[in-house]
Short mmCIF file of C-alpha atoms in Angstrom, two decimals:
data_model
loop_
_atom_site.label_atom_id
_atom_site.label_comp_id
_atom_site.label_asym_id
_atom_site.label_seq_id
_atom_site.Cartn_x
_atom_site.Cartn_y
_atom_site.Cartn_z
CA MET A 1 99.90 111.53 89.56
CA ASP A 2 101.66 113.49 92.27
CA LYS A 3 103.32 111.27 94.88
CA ASN A 4 101.09 112.78 97.59
CA ALA A 5 97.84 112.57 95.58
CA LYS A 6 94.92 110.76 97.15
CA ILE A 7 94.63 107.48 95.24
CA TYR A 8 91.80 105.03 95.88
CA VAL A 9 92.46 101.41 94.91
CA ALA A 10 89.08 99.67 94.98
CA GLY A 11 89.54 95.95 95.57
CA HIS A 12 93.05 96.25 97.01
CA ARG A 13 93.06 92.72 98.45
CA GLY A 14 92.41 90.97 95.15
CA LEU A 15 94.92 89.75 92.59
CA VAL A 16 94.64 92.95 90.51
CA GLY A 17 94.27 95.48 93.32
CA SER A 18 97.07 94.08 95.48
CA ALA A 19 99.48 94.23 92.55
CA ILE A 20 98.54 97.87 91.88
CA VAL A 21 99.10 98.71 95.57
CA ARG A 22 102.54 97.04 95.50
CA ASN A 23 103.48 99.02 92.41
CA LEU A 24 102.28 102.35 93.80
CA GLN A 25 104.02 101.83 97.14
CA ALA A 26 107.28 100.84 95.44
CA ALA A 27 107.07 104.00 93.33
CA GLY A 28 106.72 106.17 96.44
CA TYR A 29 103.01 106.98 96.50
CA THR A 30 102.19 107.69 100.14
CA ASN A 31 98.50 108.60 100.25
CA LEU A 32 96.65 105.42 99.25
CA LEU A 33 93.01 104.98 100.25
CA LEU A 34 92.32 101.31 101.00
CA ARG A 35 89.15 99.74 102.39
CA THR A 36 88.32 96.08 102.94
CA HIS A 37 84.87 94.72 102.04
CA ALA A 38 84.04 94.68 105.76
CA GLU A 39 84.91 98.39 105.97
CA LEU A 40 83.13 99.42 102.77
CA ASP A 41 80.55 97.40 100.83
CA LEU A 42 80.86 98.76 97.30
CA THR A 43 77.52 97.22 96.29
CA ASN A 44 75.94 99.67 98.75
CA GLN A 45 75.26 102.94 96.93
CA VAL A 46 74.83 105.05 100.07
CA ALA A 47 78.02 103.74 101.70
CA THR A 48 80.06 104.22 98.52
CA ALA A 49 78.77 107.78 98.03
CA ALA A 50 79.58 108.64 101.65
CA PHE A 51 83.12 107.29 101.30
CA PHE A 52 83.81 109.42 98.22
CA GLU A 53 82.24 112.50 99.81
CA THR A 54 84.40 112.12 102.92
CA GLU A 55 87.72 111.09 101.36
CA LYS A 56 87.64 112.95 98.00
CA PRO A 57 90.11 110.73 96.10
CA GLU A 58 91.86 112.38 93.15
CA TYR A 59 92.55 109.15 91.23
CA VAL A 60 90.70 105.83 91.24
CA PHE A 61 91.82 102.36 90.19
CA LEU A 62 88.58 100.37 89.91
CA ALA A 63 89.86 96.85 90.48
CA ALA A 64 87.01 95.65 92.73
CA ALA A 65 84.95 92.89 91.14
CA LYS A 66 83.38 89.51 91.69
CA VAL A 67 85.59 87.15 89.68
CA GLY A 68 86.08 83.42 89.13
CA GLY A 69 86.68 80.65 86.62
CA ILE A 70 84.28 78.66 84.44
CA VAL A 71 82.76 76.73 87.36
CA ALA A 72 82.12 79.85 89.45
CA ASN A 73 80.67 81.74 86.48
CA ASN A 74 78.33 78.85 85.65
CA THR A 75 77.27 78.35 89.26
CA TYR A 76 76.66 81.98 90.28
CA PRO A 77 75.61 83.88 87.12
CA ALA A 78 73.15 86.13 88.98
CA GLU A 79 75.78 87.26 91.48
CA PHE A 80 78.35 87.84 88.74
CA ILE A 81 76.16 90.27 86.81
CA ARG A 82 74.44 91.88 89.81
CA ASP A 83 77.45 92.52 92.04
CA ASN A 84 79.70 93.77 89.25
CA LEU A 85 77.05 96.15 87.91
CA LEU A 86 76.47 97.54 91.40
CA ILE A 87 80.16 97.98 92.27
CA GLN A 88 81.17 99.75 89.08
CA SER A 89 78.03 101.91 88.85
CA ASN A 90 78.42 103.13 92.43
CA ILE A 91 82.12 103.95 92.03
CA ILE A 92 81.94 105.56 88.58
CA HIS A 93 79.03 107.81 89.55
CA SER A 94 80.59 108.77 92.89
CA ALA A 95 83.86 109.56 91.09
CA TYR A 96 81.97 111.97 88.82
CA VAL A 97 80.07 113.62 91.68
CA ASN A 98 83.32 114.18 93.61
CA GLN A 99 85.38 115.36 90.63
CA VAL A 100 87.93 112.54 90.46
CA LYS A 101 90.66 113.59 87.99
CA ARG A 102 91.22 110.19 86.36
CA LEU A 103 89.64 106.75 86.78
CA LEU A 104 90.92 103.46 85.41
CA PHE A 105 88.25 100.76 85.11
CA LEU A 106 89.66 97.22 85.01
CA GLY A 107 87.76 94.77 82.87
CA SER A 108 88.56 91.44 81.25
CA SER A 109 89.33 90.01 77.82
CA CYS A 110 86.03 88.08 78.03
CA ILE A 111 84.24 91.25 76.90
CA TYR A 112 85.21 90.34 73.33
CA PRO A 113 83.09 88.00 71.18
CA LYS A 114 83.67 84.26 71.56
CA LEU A 115 84.79 83.99 67.94
CA ALA A 116 86.44 87.39 67.59
CA PRO A 117 89.28 87.67 65.06
CA GLN A 118 92.64 86.86 66.65
CA PRO A 119 94.42 88.73 68.06
CA MET A 120 91.52 90.75 69.45
CA ARG A 121 91.62 94.50 68.86
CA GLU A 122 89.75 97.12 70.87
CA GLU A 123 87.35 97.74 67.98
CA HIS A 124 86.14 94.11 68.10
CA LEU A 125 84.01 95.02 71.14
CA LEU A 126 80.28 94.36 70.50
CA THR A 127 80.84 92.68 67.12
CA GLY A 128 79.51 89.20 67.97
CA PRO A 129 78.05 86.77 70.55
CA LEU A 130 79.89 86.26 73.85
CA GLU A 131 81.17 83.04 75.38
CA PRO A 132 78.06 81.67 77.21
CA THR A 133 79.95 80.38 80.26
CA ASN A 134 80.90 83.90 81.40
CA ARG A 135 78.39 86.09 79.58
CA PRO A 136 76.86 87.63 82.77
CA TYR A 137 80.30 88.77 83.94
CA ALA A 138 81.29 89.95 80.45
CA LEU A 139 78.08 91.96 80.03
CA ALA A 140 78.67 93.68 83.36
CA LYS A 141 82.18 94.65 82.27
CA ILE A 142 80.91 95.84 78.87
CA ALA A 143 78.41 98.02 80.74
CA GLY A 144 81.34 99.45 82.71
CA VAL A 145 83.13 100.39 79.48
CA GLU A 146 79.96 102.02 78.17
CA MET A 147 79.46 103.85 81.46
CA CYS A 148 82.98 105.32 81.32
CA TRP A 149 82.35 106.32 77.69
CA SER A 150 78.97 107.87 78.49
CA TYR A 151 80.28 109.91 81.43
CA ASN A 152 83.22 111.11 79.33
CA ARG A 153 80.85 112.26 76.57
CA GLN A 154 78.22 113.85 78.78
CA TYR A 155 80.28 115.20 81.66
CA GLY A 156 83.80 115.56 80.28
CA THR A 157 85.25 113.04 82.74
CA LYS A 158 88.54 111.26 82.10
CA TYR A 159 87.65 107.61 82.62
CA LEU A 160 89.61 104.90 80.80
CA ALA A 161 88.80 101.18 80.62
CA ALA A 162 91.74 98.76 80.56
CA MET A 163 91.15 95.15 79.55
CA PRO A 164 93.80 92.80 80.89
CA THR A 165 94.19 89.33 79.47
CA ASN A 166 94.16 86.30 81.82
CA LEU A 167 96.06 87.24 84.97
CA TYR A 168 98.00 85.23 87.53
CA GLY A 169 100.51 85.96 90.29
CA PRO A 170 100.93 86.61 94.03
CA GLY A 171 97.69 86.74 96.00
CA ASP A 172 95.73 84.64 93.51
CA ASN A 173 92.68 82.57 94.44
CA TYR A 174 93.56 78.87 94.72
CA HIS A 175 90.08 77.60 95.57
CA PRO A 176 89.64 74.07 94.12
CA GLN A 177 86.39 74.97 92.32
CA ASN A 178 86.27 78.75 91.92
CA SER A 179 89.79 79.63 90.73
CA HIS A 180 91.18 80.47 87.29
CA VAL A 181 93.26 78.05 85.26
CA ILE A 182 96.84 78.77 86.44
CA PRO A 183 96.13 78.78 90.21
CA ALA A 184 93.85 75.76 89.73
CA LEU A 185 96.64 73.87 87.95
CA ILE A 186 99.24 74.92 90.54
CA ARG A 187 97.07 73.54 93.32
CA LYS A 188 96.18 70.40 91.38
CA PHE A 189 99.78 69.49 90.48
CA HIS A 190 101.08 70.35 93.95
CA GLU A 191 98.48 68.15 95.64
CA ALA A 192 99.24 65.34 93.19
CA LYS A 193 102.95 65.59 94.01
CA VAL A 194 102.34 65.64 97.77
CA ASN A 195 99.91 62.70 97.57
CA GLY A 196 102.00 60.67 95.13
CA ALA A 197 99.25 60.56 92.47
CA ASN A 198 100.25 58.95 89.17
CA THR A 199 98.04 61.14 86.97
CA VAL A 200 96.68 64.69 86.97
CA THR A 201 93.48 65.22 84.99
CA VAL A 202 92.98 68.59 83.31
CA TRP A 203 89.61 69.87 82.07
CA GLY A 204 88.95 69.89 78.32
CA THR A 205 90.97 68.79 75.33
CA GLY A 206 94.07 70.86 76.06
CA THR A 207 93.90 72.51 72.62
CA PRO A 208 92.41 75.96 73.45
CA LYS A 209 95.03 78.70 73.51
CA ARG A 210 95.26 81.37 76.19
CA GLU A 211 97.38 84.42 76.88
CA PHE A 212 98.63 84.96 80.44
CA LEU A 213 99.92 88.17 82.02
CA TYR A 214 101.80 88.32 85.33
CA SER A 215 99.85 90.50 87.77
CA ASP A 216 102.78 92.80 88.59
CA ASP A 217 103.24 93.51 84.87
CA MET A 218 99.54 94.36 84.65
CA ALA A 219 99.87 96.74 87.61
CA ASP A 220 102.87 98.43 86.00
CA ALA A 221 100.81 99.01 82.83
CA CYS A 222 97.94 100.48 84.88
CA VAL A 223 100.17 102.96 86.71
CA PHE A 224 101.90 103.79 83.41
CA LEU A 225 98.52 104.63 81.85
CA MET A 226 97.39 106.79 84.78
CA ASN A 227 100.65 108.77 84.54
CA LEU A 228 100.47 109.50 80.81
CA PRO A 229 100.74 113.15 79.79
CA ASP A 230 97.35 114.82 79.26
CA ASP A 231 97.47 114.71 75.46
CA LYS A 232 98.32 111.00 75.27
CA TYR A 233 95.81 110.09 77.97
CA GLN A 234 93.09 112.17 76.32
CA SER A 235 93.65 110.36 73.01
CA LEU A 236 92.61 107.07 74.68
CA LEU A 237 89.31 108.35 76.09
CA GLY A 238 87.14 107.58 73.07
CA SER A 239 85.11 109.79 70.77
CA ASP A 240 81.46 110.70 70.33
CA GLU A 241 80.33 108.33 67.60
CA SER A 242 77.43 110.60 66.67
CA LYS A 243 79.97 113.26 65.70
CA THR A 244 82.92 111.26 64.37
CA GLY A 245 81.10 108.30 62.85
CA LYS A 246 83.77 106.07 64.38
CA PHE A 247 83.43 103.35 67.02
CA GLU A 248 86.14 104.45 69.45
CA PRO A 249 85.44 103.39 73.04
CA PRO A 250 87.77 104.53 75.88
CA LEU A 251 89.37 101.10 75.86
CA ILE A 252 92.90 99.71 75.83
CA ASN A 253 94.10 96.09 75.94
CA ILE A 254 96.78 94.96 78.40
CA GLY A 255 98.56 91.71 77.55
CA VAL A 256 101.75 90.08 76.36
CA GLY A 257 100.75 89.58 72.72
CA HIS A 258 101.32 85.81 72.49
CA ASP A 259 99.59 82.70 73.83
CA VAL A 260 100.06 79.03 74.72
CA SER A 261 97.81 75.97 74.57
CA ILE A 262 96.30 74.65 77.80
CA SER A 263 98.31 71.48 77.18
CA GLU A 264 101.57 73.48 77.06
CA LEU A 265 100.50 75.42 80.14
CA ALA A 266 99.80 72.23 82.09
CA GLN A 267 103.23 70.90 81.18
CA THR A 268 104.89 74.15 82.32
CA VAL A 269 103.08 74.03 85.67
CA SER A 270 103.91 70.34 86.06
CA THR A 271 107.60 71.06 85.49
CA THR A 272 107.58 74.05 87.86
CA VAL A 273 105.96 72.03 90.65
CA ALA A 274 108.36 69.12 89.96
CA TYR A 275 105.51 66.66 89.47
CA THR A 276 106.72 63.44 87.85
CA GLY A 277 103.42 61.76 86.93
CA SER A 278 101.42 61.92 83.71
CA ILE A 279 98.83 64.43 82.46
CA ALA A 280 95.39 63.34 81.16
CA PHE A 281 92.64 65.47 79.61
CA ASP A 282 88.94 65.08 80.43
CA THR A 283 87.35 65.81 77.06
CA SER A 284 83.84 65.66 78.56
CA LYS A 285 84.51 69.01 80.25
CA PRO A 286 84.03 72.35 78.44
CA ASP A 287 86.93 74.04 76.67
CA GLY A 288 85.45 77.52 76.64
CA THR A 289 86.57 79.93 73.93
CA PRO A 290 88.94 78.29 71.39
CA ARG A 291 91.42 81.16 71.52
CA LYS A 292 91.73 84.47 73.38
CA LEU A 293 94.72 86.53 72.34
CA MET A 294 94.85 90.29 72.80
CA ASN A 295 96.23 92.69 70.25
CA VAL A 296 98.37 95.00 72.38
CA SER A 297 99.77 97.19 69.59
CA LEU A 298 98.02 100.30 70.98
CA LEU A 299 99.61 99.89 74.42
CA ASN A 300 102.99 99.00 72.90
CA SER A 301 102.84 102.06 70.64
CA ILE A 302 102.63 104.43 73.61
CA GLY A 303 105.64 102.90 75.31
CA TRP A 304 104.76 99.88 77.47
CA LYS A 305 105.51 96.15 77.04
CA ALA A 306 105.21 93.18 79.43
CA GLN A 307 108.50 91.96 80.91
CA THR A 308 107.81 88.69 82.78
CA ALA A 309 108.17 85.37 80.94
CA LEU A 310 105.44 82.80 81.64
CA SER A 311 107.86 80.26 83.16
CA SER A 312 109.31 82.89 85.53
CA GLY A 313 105.87 84.14 86.51
CA ILE A 314 104.54 80.65 87.25
CA ALA A 315 107.63 79.93 89.37
CA ALA A 316 106.96 83.09 91.40
CA ALA A 317 103.27 82.21 91.73
CA TYR A 318 104.15 78.73 92.99
CA LEU A 319 106.46 80.20 95.63
CA ASP A 320 103.59 82.46 96.73
CA PHE A 321 101.26 79.46 96.89
CA GLN A 322 103.72 77.56 99.10
CA ARG A 323 104.52 80.57 101.27
CA PHE A 324 100.92 81.10 102.31
CA ASP A 325 100.02 77.42 102.51
CA HIS A 326 96.76 77.60 100.56
CA LEU A 327 96.04 73.91 101.14
#
């Protein structure tokens, strides 16, 4: 990507999009197209088409999405499938109509089957049932992968889907009900420390294992992928299964390649926040998928690896939480 190229970051205020913007700006990209939801409703097909027609972005990072944790996914399943399908369909089609050079669609590790072999490889997509608690969101993201694949096959576009593992970092959502596990734990332990609570209760048994990627590492991987030479980038864009006989979607995992139990994670957050009480587990609450670890050998093989240790990343996230006073 040329430093003066028009680059549209959809969802630039979210955890993913804001990290991509920070990375691009630090690298000297000067022509970023950014629109808030109030300025551009991406669920509106006419508005999205008009934006692309007017601005003609050359590269698109599709980071806009409706996201949330187990509670939010269970409470608003209709919104999770509807809004995500609308956003990605509008952007991907408008990118094609306006001849965008490359598009990176950001998904989620929840696209893989609930009981997929661990670590999960790209070819495990569509090989088994999904985790029920976030199936509407996962199906929308799977549709996005298929849409990128279909446009590549039919129109010769260069759309790649990147599936990050669980993300955390600056600009996260710390809502007490609708946040993901790390920001939820940061808020919970911080409030317990401030209020002098003797015990913090964590959902589930504490035994499920999860992989966590610092958002700025994720952004670095995304920009790395969009800057790959044509031959390497082309090799990631999938093949026509009717011709090759191979299931090769335009899909690449982004992660760290190792995981921790929720119990270990809670202890790390507790230590970072300097909470001195005890930790209890509410086993009546759902655990979700037993394990979700990404196989990142494909990404590693083309020259990128995550750099931020979990303890360092959580410390940085806690500073961000305190700085912006999310309470």
